[in-house]
Structure formats: C-alpha cells, structure tokens
mmCIF file of C-alpha atoms in Angstrom:
data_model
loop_
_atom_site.group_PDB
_atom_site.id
_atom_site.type_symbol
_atom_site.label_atom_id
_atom_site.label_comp_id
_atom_site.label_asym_id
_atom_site.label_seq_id
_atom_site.Cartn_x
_atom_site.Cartn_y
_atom_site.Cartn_z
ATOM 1 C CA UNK A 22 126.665 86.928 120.221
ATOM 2 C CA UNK A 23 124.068 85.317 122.549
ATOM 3 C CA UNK A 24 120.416 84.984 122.163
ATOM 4 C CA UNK A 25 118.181 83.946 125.273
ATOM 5 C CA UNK A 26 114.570 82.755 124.281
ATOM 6 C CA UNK A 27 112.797 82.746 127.556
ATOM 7 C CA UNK A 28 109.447 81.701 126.044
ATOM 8 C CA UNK A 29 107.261 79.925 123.209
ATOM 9 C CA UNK A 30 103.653 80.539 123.335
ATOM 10 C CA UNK A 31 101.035 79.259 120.852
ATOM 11 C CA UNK A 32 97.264 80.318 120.760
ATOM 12 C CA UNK A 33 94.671 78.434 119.348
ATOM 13 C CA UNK A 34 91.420 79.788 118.919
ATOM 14 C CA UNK A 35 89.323 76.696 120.333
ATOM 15 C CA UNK A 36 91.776 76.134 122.926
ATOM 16 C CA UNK A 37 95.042 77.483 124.478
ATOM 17 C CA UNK A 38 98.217 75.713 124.480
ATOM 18 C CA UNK A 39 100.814 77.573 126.885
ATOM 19 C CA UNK A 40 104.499 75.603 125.969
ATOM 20 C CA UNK A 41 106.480 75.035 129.097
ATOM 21 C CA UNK A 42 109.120 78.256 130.299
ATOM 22 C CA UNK A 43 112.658 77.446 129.045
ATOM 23 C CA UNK A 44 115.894 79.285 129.102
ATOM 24 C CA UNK A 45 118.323 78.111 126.201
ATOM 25 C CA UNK A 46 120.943 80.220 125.138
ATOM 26 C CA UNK A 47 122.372 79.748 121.477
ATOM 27 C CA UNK A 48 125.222 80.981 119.924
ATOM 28 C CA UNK A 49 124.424 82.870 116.722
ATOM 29 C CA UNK A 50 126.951 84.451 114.466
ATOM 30 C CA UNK A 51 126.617 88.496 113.701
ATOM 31 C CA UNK A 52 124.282 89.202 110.494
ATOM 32 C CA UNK A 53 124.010 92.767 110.106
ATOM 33 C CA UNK A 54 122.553 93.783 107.134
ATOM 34 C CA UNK A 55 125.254 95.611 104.457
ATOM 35 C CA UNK A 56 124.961 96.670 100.651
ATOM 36 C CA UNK A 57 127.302 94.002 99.779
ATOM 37 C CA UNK A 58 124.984 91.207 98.517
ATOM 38 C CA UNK A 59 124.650 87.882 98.730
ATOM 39 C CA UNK A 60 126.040 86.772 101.490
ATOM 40 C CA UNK A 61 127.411 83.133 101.405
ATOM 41 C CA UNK A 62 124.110 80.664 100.952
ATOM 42 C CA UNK A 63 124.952 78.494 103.758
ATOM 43 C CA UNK A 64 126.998 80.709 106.088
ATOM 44 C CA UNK A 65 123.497 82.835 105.761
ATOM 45 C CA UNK A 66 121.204 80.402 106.167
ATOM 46 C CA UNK A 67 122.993 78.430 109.149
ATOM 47 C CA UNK A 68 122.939 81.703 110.533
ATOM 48 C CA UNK A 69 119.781 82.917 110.331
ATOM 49 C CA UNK A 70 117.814 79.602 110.758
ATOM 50 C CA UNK A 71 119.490 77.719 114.485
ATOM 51 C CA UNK A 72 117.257 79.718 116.990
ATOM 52 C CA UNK A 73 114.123 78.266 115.421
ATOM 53 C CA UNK A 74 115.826 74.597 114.411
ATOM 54 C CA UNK A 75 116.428 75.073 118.175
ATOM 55 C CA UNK A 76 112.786 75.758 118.974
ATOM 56 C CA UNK A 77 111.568 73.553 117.134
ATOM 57 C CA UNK A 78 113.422 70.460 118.661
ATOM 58 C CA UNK A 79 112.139 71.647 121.771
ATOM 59 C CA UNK A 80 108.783 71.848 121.613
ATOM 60 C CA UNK A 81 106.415 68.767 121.537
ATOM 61 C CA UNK A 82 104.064 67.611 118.760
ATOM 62 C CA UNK A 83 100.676 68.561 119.516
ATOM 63 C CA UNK A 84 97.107 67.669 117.687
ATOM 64 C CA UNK A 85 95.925 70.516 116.168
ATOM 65 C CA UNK A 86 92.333 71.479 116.501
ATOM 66 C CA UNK A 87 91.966 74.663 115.010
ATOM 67 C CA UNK A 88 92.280 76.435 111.911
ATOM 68 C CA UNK A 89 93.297 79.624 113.535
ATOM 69 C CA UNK A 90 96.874 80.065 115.422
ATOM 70 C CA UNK A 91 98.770 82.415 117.368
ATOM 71 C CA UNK A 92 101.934 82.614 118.609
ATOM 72 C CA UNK A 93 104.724 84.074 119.870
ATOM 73 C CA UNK A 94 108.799 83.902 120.347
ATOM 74 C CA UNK A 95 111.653 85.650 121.878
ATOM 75 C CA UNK A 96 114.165 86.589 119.252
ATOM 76 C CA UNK A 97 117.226 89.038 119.692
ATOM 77 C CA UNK A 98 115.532 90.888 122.240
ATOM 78 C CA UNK A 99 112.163 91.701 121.104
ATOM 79 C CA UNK A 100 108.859 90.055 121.437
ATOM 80 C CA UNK A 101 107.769 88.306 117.690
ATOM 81 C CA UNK A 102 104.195 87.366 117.091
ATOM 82 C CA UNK A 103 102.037 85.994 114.422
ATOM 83 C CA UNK A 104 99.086 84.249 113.247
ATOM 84 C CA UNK A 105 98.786 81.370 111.655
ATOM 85 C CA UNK A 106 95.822 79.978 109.047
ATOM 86 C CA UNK A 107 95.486 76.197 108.450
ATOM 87 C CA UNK A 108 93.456 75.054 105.264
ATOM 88 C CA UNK A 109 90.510 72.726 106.131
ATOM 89 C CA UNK A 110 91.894 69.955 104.557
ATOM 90 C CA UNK A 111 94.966 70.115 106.707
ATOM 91 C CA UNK A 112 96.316 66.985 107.771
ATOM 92 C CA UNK A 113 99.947 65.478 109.325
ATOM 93 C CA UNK A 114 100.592 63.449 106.154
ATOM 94 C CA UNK A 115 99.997 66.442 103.491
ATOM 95 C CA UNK A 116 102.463 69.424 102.445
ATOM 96 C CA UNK A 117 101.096 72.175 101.831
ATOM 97 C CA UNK A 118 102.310 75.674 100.342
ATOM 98 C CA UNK A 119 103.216 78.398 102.357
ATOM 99 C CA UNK A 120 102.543 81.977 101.943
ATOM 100 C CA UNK A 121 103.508 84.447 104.575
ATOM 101 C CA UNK A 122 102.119 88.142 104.297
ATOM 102 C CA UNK A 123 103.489 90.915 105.377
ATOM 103 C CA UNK A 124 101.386 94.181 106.519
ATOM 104 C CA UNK A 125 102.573 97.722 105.390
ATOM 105 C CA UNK A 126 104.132 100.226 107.873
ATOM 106 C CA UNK A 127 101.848 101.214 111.008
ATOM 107 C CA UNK A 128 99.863 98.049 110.225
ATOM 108 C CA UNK A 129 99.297 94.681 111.949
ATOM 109 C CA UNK A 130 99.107 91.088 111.138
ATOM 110 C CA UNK A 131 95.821 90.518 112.430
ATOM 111 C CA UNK A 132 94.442 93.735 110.473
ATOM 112 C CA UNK A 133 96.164 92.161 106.673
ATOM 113 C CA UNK A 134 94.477 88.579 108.291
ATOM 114 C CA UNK A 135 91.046 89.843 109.033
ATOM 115 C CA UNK A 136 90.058 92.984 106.832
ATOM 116 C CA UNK A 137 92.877 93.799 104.275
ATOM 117 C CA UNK A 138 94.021 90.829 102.126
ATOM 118 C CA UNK A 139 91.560 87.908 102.045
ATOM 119 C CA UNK A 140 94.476 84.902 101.720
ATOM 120 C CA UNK A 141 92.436 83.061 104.858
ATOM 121 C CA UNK A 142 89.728 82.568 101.942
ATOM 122 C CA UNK A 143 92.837 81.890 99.328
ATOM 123 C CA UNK A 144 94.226 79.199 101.899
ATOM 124 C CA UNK A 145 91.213 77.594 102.217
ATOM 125 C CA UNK A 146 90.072 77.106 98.800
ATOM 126 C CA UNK A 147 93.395 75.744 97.580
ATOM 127 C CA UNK A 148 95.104 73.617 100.035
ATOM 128 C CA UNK A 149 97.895 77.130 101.558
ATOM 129 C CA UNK A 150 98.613 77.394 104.997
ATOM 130 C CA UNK A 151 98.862 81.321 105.566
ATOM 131 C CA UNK A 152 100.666 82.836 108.068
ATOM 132 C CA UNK A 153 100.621 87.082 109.479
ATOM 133 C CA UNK A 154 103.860 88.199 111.223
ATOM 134 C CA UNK A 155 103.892 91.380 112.908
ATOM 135 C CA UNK A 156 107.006 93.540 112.323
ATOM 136 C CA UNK A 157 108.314 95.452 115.272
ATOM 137 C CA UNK A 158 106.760 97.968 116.347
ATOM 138 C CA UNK A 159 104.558 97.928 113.406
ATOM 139 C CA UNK A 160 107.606 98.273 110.731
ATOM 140 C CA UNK A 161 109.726 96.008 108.715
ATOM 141 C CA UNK A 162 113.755 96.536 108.487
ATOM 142 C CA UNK A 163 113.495 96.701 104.648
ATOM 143 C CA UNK A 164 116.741 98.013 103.873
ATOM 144 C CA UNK A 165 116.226 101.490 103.970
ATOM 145 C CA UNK A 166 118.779 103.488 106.359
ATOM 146 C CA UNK A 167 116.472 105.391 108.309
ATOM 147 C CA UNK A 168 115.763 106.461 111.897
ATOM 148 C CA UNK A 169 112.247 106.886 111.072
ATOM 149 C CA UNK A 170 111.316 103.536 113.133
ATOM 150 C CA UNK A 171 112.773 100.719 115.661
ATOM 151 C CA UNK A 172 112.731 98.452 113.181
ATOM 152 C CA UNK A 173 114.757 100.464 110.813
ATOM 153 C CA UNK A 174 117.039 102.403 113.649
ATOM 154 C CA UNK A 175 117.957 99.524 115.412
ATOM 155 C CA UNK A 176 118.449 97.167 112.420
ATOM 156 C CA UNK A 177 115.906 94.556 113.413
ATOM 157 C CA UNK A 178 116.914 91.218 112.312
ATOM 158 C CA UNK A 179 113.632 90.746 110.456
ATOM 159 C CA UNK A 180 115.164 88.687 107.441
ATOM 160 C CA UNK A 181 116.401 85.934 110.143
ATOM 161 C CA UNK A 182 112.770 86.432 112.291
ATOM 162 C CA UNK A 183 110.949 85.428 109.008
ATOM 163 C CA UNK A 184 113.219 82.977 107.820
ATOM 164 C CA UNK A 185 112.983 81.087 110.997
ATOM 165 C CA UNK A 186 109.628 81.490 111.158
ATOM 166 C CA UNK A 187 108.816 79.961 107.612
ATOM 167 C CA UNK A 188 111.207 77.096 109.275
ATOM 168 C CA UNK A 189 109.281 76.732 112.223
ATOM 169 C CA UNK A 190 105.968 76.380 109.802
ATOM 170 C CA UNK A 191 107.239 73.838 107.625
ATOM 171 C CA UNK A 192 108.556 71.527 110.257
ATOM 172 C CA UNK A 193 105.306 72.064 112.647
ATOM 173 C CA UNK A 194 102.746 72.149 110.116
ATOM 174 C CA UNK A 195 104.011 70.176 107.210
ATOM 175 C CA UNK A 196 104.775 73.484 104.936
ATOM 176 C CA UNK A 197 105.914 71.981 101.257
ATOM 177 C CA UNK A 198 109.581 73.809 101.346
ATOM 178 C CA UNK A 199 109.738 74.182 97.704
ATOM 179 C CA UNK A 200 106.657 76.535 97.583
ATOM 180 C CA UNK A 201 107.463 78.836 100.000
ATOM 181 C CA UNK A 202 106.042 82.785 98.800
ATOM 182 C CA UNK A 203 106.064 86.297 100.218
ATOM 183 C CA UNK A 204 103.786 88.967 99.788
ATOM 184 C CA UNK A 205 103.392 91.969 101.348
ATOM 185 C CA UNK A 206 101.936 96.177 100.972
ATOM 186 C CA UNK A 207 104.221 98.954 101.154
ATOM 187 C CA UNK A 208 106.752 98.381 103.823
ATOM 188 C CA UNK A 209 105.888 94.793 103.937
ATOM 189 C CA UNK A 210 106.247 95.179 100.072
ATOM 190 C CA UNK A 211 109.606 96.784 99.964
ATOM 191 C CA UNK A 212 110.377 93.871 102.636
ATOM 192 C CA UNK A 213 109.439 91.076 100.455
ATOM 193 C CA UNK A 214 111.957 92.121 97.733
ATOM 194 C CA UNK A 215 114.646 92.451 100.454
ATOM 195 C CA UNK A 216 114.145 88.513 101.148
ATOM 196 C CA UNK A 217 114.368 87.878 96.928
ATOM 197 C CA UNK A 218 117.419 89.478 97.001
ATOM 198 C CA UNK A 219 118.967 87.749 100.684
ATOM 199 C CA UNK A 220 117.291 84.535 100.601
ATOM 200 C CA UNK A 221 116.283 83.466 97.236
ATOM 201 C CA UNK A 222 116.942 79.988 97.979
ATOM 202 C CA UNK A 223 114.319 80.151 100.234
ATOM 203 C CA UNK A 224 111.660 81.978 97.929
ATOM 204 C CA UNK A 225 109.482 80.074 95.257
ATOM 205 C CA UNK A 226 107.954 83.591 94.501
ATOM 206 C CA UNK A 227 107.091 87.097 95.684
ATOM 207 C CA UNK A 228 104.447 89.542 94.884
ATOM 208 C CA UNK A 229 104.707 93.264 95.845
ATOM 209 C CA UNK A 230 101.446 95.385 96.118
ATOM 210 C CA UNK A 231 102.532 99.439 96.510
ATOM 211 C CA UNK A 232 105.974 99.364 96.463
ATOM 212 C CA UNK A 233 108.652 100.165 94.607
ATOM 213 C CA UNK A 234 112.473 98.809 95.087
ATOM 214 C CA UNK A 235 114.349 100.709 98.043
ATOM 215 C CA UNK A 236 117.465 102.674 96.707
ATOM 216 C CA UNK A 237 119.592 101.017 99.544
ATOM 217 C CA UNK A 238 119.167 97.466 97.406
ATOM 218 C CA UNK A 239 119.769 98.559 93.577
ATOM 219 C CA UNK A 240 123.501 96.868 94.066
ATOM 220 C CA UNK A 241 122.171 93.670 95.560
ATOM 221 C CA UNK A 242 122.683 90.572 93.332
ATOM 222 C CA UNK A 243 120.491 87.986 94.515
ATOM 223 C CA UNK A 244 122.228 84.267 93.962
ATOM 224 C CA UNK A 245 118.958 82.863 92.417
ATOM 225 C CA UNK A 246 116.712 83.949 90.310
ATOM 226 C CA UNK A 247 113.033 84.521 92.192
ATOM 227 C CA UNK A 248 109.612 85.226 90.266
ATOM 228 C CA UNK A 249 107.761 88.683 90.982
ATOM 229 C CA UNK A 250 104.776 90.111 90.825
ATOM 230 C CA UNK A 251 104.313 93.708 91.338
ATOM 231 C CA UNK A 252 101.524 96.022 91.593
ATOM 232 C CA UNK A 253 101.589 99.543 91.423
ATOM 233 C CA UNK A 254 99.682 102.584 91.322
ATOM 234 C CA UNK A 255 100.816 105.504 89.074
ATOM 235 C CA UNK A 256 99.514 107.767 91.223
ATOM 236 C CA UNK A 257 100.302 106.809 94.344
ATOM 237 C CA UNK A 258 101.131 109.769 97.362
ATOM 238 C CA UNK A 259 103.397 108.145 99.319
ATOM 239 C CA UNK A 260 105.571 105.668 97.253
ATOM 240 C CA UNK A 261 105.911 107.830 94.395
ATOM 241 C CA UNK A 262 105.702 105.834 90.837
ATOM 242 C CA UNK A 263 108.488 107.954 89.809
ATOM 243 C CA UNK A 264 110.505 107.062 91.778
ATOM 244 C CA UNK A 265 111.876 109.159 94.902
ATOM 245 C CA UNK A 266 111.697 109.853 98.608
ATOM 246 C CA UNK A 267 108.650 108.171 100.678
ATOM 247 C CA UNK A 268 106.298 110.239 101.821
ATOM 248 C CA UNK A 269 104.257 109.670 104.807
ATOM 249 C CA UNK A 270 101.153 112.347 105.734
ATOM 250 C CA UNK A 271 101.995 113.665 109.547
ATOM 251 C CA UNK A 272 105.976 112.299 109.684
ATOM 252 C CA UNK A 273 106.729 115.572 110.532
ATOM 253 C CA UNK A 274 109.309 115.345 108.490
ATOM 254 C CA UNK A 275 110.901 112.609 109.265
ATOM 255 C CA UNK A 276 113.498 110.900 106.461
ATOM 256 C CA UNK A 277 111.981 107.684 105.107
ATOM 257 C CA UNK A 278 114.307 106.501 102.724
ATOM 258 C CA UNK A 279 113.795 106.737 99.093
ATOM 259 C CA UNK A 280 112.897 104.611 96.030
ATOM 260 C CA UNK A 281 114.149 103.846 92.561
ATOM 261 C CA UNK A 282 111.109 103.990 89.947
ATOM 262 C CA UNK A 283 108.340 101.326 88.727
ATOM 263 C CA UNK A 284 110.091 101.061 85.601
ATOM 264 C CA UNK A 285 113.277 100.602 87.384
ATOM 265 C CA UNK A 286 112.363 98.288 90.158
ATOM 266 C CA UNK A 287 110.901 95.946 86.955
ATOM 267 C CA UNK A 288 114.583 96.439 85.338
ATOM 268 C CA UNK A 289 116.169 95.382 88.022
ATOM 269 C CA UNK A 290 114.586 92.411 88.236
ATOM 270 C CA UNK A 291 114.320 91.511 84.806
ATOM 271 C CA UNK A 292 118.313 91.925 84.840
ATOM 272 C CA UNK A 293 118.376 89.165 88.600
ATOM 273 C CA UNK A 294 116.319 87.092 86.693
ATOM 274 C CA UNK A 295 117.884 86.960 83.078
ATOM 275 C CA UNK A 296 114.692 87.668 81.362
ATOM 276 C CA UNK A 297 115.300 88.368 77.486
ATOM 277 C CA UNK A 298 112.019 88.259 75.595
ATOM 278 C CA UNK A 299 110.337 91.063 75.117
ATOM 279 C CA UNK A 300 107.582 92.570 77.339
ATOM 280 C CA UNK A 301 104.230 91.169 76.409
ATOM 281 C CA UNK A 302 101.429 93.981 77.230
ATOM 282 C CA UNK A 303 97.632 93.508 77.773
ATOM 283 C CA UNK A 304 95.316 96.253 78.897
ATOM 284 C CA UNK A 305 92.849 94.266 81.701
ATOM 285 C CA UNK A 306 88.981 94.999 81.102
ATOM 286 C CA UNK A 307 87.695 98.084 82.465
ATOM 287 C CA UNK A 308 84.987 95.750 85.465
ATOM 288 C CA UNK A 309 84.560 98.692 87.543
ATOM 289 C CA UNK A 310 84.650 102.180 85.291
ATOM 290 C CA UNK A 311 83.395 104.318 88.265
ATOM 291 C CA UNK A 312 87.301 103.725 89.615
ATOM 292 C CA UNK A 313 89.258 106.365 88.087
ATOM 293 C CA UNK A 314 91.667 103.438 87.129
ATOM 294 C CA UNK A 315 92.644 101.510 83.953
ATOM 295 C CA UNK A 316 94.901 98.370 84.499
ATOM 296 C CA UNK A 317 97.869 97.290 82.104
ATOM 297 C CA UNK A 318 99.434 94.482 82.382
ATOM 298 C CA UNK A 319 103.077 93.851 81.257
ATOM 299 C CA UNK A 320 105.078 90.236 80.793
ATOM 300 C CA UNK A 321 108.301 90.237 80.926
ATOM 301 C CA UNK A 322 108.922 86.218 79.790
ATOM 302 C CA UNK A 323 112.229 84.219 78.596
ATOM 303 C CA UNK A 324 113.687 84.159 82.142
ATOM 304 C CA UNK A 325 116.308 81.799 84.085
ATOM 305 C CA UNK A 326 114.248 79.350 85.152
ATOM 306 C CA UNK A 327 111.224 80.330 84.349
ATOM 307 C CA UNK A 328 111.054 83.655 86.692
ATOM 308 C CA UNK A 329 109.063 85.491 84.937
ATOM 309 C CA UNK A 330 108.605 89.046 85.728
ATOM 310 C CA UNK A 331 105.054 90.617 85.803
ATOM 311 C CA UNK A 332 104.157 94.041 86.799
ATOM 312 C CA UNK A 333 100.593 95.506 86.770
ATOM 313 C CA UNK A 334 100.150 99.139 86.633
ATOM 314 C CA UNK A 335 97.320 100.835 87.645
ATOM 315 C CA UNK A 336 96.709 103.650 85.971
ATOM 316 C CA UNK A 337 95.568 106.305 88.308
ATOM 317 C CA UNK A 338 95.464 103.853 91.313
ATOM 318 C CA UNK A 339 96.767 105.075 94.705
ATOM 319 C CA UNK A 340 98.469 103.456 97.870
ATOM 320 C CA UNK A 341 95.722 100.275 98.279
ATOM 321 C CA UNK A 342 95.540 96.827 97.822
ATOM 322 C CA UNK A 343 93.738 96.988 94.348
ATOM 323 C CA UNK A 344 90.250 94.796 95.035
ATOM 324 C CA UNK A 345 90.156 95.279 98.475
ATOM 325 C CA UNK A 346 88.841 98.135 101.185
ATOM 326 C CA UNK A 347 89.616 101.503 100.898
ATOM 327 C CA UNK A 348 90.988 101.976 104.431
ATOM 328 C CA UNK A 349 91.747 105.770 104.332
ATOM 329 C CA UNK A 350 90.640 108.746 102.544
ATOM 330 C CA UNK A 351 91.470 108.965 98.704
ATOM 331 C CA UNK A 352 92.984 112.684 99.767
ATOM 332 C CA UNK A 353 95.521 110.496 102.087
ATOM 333 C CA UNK A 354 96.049 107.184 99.883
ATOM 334 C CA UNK A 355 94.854 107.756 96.679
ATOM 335 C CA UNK A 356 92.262 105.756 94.666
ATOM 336 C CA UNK A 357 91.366 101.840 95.029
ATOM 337 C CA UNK A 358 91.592 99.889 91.674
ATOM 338 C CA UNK A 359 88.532 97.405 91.199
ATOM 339 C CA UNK A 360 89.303 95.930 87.865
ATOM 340 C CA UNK A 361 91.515 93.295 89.624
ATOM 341 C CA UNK A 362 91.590 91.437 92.595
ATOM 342 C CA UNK A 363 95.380 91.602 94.110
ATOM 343 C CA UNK A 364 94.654 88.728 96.599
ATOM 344 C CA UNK A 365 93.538 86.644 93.435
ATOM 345 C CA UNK A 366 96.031 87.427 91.002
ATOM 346 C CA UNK A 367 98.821 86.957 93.841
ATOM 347 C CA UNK A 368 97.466 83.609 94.312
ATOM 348 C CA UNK A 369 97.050 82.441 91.156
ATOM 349 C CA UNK A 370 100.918 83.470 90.221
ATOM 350 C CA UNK A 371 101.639 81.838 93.546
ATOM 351 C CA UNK A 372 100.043 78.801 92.037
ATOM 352 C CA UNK A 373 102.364 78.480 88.644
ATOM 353 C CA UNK A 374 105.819 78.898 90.356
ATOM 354 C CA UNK A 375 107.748 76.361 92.363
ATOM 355 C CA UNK A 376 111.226 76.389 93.554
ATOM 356 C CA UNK A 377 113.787 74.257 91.338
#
C-alpha cells in the first residue's frame, strides 16, 4: 500500500509559514482495525508512525513566534488538520507534556480549542503544549462498526493520524514523550479508550468525559496498563449510563453502535490495569445546588503500575463537559454538572501520571 502526501502546511497566527510542495511516496504496511487486540508493539508502531518520521525529516526547523498553530497533512487520502497551543514559557531546550483533545461527533477542533474545554488556559498555566485534531468529517473511527459516518464506514485510519501526529509534536516542538495524554467528549471519548487499548505504549494517561466503552472493544487486551479518568452522567440521552445503543436526536435512524455500561467500562479497566484494592468512594461538595446534579467520586487504587482507575459519576448530569457551557438544550443533552470542573480535574490527573 502507497501513501502520497502532496502537502504540509502550517499556520501561525502572527504569521504564515506555507512549507514547500513535495511528492514522496512511502510504503506503509496494511493496519486495518480488527477485534483481535494488541497487535505486535513494534510491527504497530513502525507502522503507524513512518509517514510522519517521514514528514518530519523533511521539513525545516523554523523559529516559532506564536503561541497559536495550525496545520495541515495529507494522510491516506484525506485532508488532516489541527491546531496547535504552545505554553508561554515555551522554549527549544524544554520538554514539555503533551495533551491532545479530541472533540465529540459533529464537533470541531477549533470549537473544543476556543469555547468547549479550556486546556489553552490549562497549557498555559502549567508548562502543556495542547494540540485539537479534527476527525474526518467531524467523526472519529472509534471502533464501532457503523455506516453512520466516513470516518466509521470507510475505516479511517485515525489511530495512525493521531499517533503520527503526537510524533510530529514531540519532535517539532520538544513534546516530553513520556507524558503523552488523551482526552476527549463522546466520540472523541470513546476514541481515546480505543488508543489505551492499541497504543498504550504511547499513552501516559487518558480521561473520558461522556462516554462509555464501545461494545466492539470489550475483547481488546491492551499490552500496558494506561491510567483513566472517566466522567459520566447517569442521565445522559445519548450515551446511555446503562449501557446500550447510542442515540443521536435527528439520525433518522441511523445504527450508531452500542455501548457496554459505566459500571462495566470501569470493570474493564480495572481488570487491563490489575487494580485489586477496593474502590475508595467520596461524594464531591454540592458548589452549585441549582444543578440538578450530585457528584461521587470512586477510586479504584492498587493497580500495575500505579494506573489507577477513577470514575466520577454525575448524578443526574447529561451529555456535557461537566464545568463548562451548556451548548444545547437540556431537552437534547441533558443537564450540565457545576460541582466540578472536567478541564481541571483532567489536568490535575494528567499531572500525577507519567509513563514508566
């Protein structure tokens, strides 16, 4: 299989930087995604990560004047973009964590960069360089079987887009490769455990706002054990708590996959991760009671390596990112928890966990 990238481009804000037109054509084994999990770590990763190595040779250092990046790449046939957030204290001799974000379906990077998730202000105040991919077509291939969506239909390559991509960042922008994290809502939730379970190797941590595990990955068996943070609503309309299919308001009925259950999703990864104490549970204080929500948090400790498991549940929270804006009716999404800030209990569990 051949793979043509006709074009780099990278944005900066201050300035734009348009990298010269090249043709190079790189042979890249066949990495179609299948139930049968892991796939050999360095058949995988070899795999996945030439295009960008490739890229990356290619293109010449530049100074970088700007916080604020854009870019784009050619890979496997489909236009890539995404945005890129440098801390102010960025500098060629640091290295500095990564943590890539991932919108939810029907979303955009530049919508989770600008109005959704507030990591610009997490990157900033504690040394992160953040970075916004935008799936295709709006959607990430997160293992479900569906039609519903290029992304999905097709079988988008989006596990080798991101891990080439996280690649590209480290070498370019001095990224510290043992504190690389994933984060994402909904879709770009049920992405970020697809990655855990394909490319733990690569993962320091992941946190997972609105989404539960998709039923296409229960028999995955990732090779490493990766921390996780989830947050969940219990009454959330579209990715059921309970477990189930995925409902999406005007799909027309459209199949969009289903999902095991909170409870499950937690199981399975206390299981990957080897966790054996027992679950240590604290209700959060009740900040905002005008919410409709109550927060509980359960620890699930006494893991390989110190991958702790941690799942908040938000008792009578809906489809949001809990702390932030409520970007659709409550009759559509369901209610916005207040008494926590996702983006800052994300980071700070970000902040304990580095890859050994």
């Amino acid at each position: 299989m051949f793979v043509t990238a006709n074009l780099v481009r990278l944005d900066m804000r201050s300035s734009m930087l348009s990298w010269r037109r090249f043709a190079a054509s790189i042979a890249l084994g066949g990495c179609a995604f299948t139930d049968k999990l892991p796939y050999t770590p360095g058949e995988f990763i070899m795999t996945r990560f030439t295009f960008l190595f490739v890229i990356v040779s290619l293109i010449a250092a530049e100074p970088i004047s700007s916080k604020d990046l854009s870019g784009s790449i050619e890979f496997k046939g489909y236009r890539r973009t995404f945005l890129i957030h440098l801390p102010p204290d960025h500098g060629a001799s640091g290295s500095y964590p990564l943590v890539v974000v991932l919108h939810g379906g029907g979303g955009t990077a530049r919508h989770m960069k600008r109005r959704f998730s507030g990591f610009d202000g997490f990157a900033d105040r504690n040394g992160f360089i953040a970075v916004y991919p935008d799936g295709v077509e709006r959607q990430w291939n997160d293992g479900r079987t569906i039609d519903a969506s290029e992304a999905h239909r097709s079988n988008v390559d989006d596990v080798g887009f991101l891990s080439g991509l996280v690649n590209y960042v480290i070498r370019r922008y001095h990224g510290n490769v043992k504190r690389v994290y994933f984060t994402g809502i909904s879709n770009g939730a049920l992405m970020s455990y697809r990655l855990a379970c394909e490319i733990p190797d690569t993962i320091a941590a992941i946190a997972a706002v609105t989404g539960n595990l998709p039923e296409n990955l229960i028999s995955a068996a990732p090779a490493v054990p990766v921390p996780v943070l989830i947050l969940n609503g219990t009454e959330d309309p579209l990715v059921p708590w309970e477990g189930g299919p995925i409902r999406v308001p005007l799909s027309r009925g459209k199949d969009r996959g289903r999902v095991i259950s909170a409870a499950d999703t937690v199981r399975f990864w206390v299981r990957a991760n080897g966790c054996t104490a027992a679950p240590v549970d604290e209700e959060v204080p009740d900040r905002d009671p005008g919410d409709g929500c109550r927060v509980v948090r359960h620890v699930y400790g006494g893991c390989t390596r110190g991958a702790e498991v941690i799942l908040y549940e938000m008792k009578g929270g809906g489809h949001t990112w809990p702390g932030g804006p409520h970007y659709l009716p409550a009759s559509i999404v369901g209610r916005t928890c207040r008494d926590v800030d996702a983006t800052l209990i994300i980071g700070e569990f970000f902040k304990k966990h580095e890859k050994k």
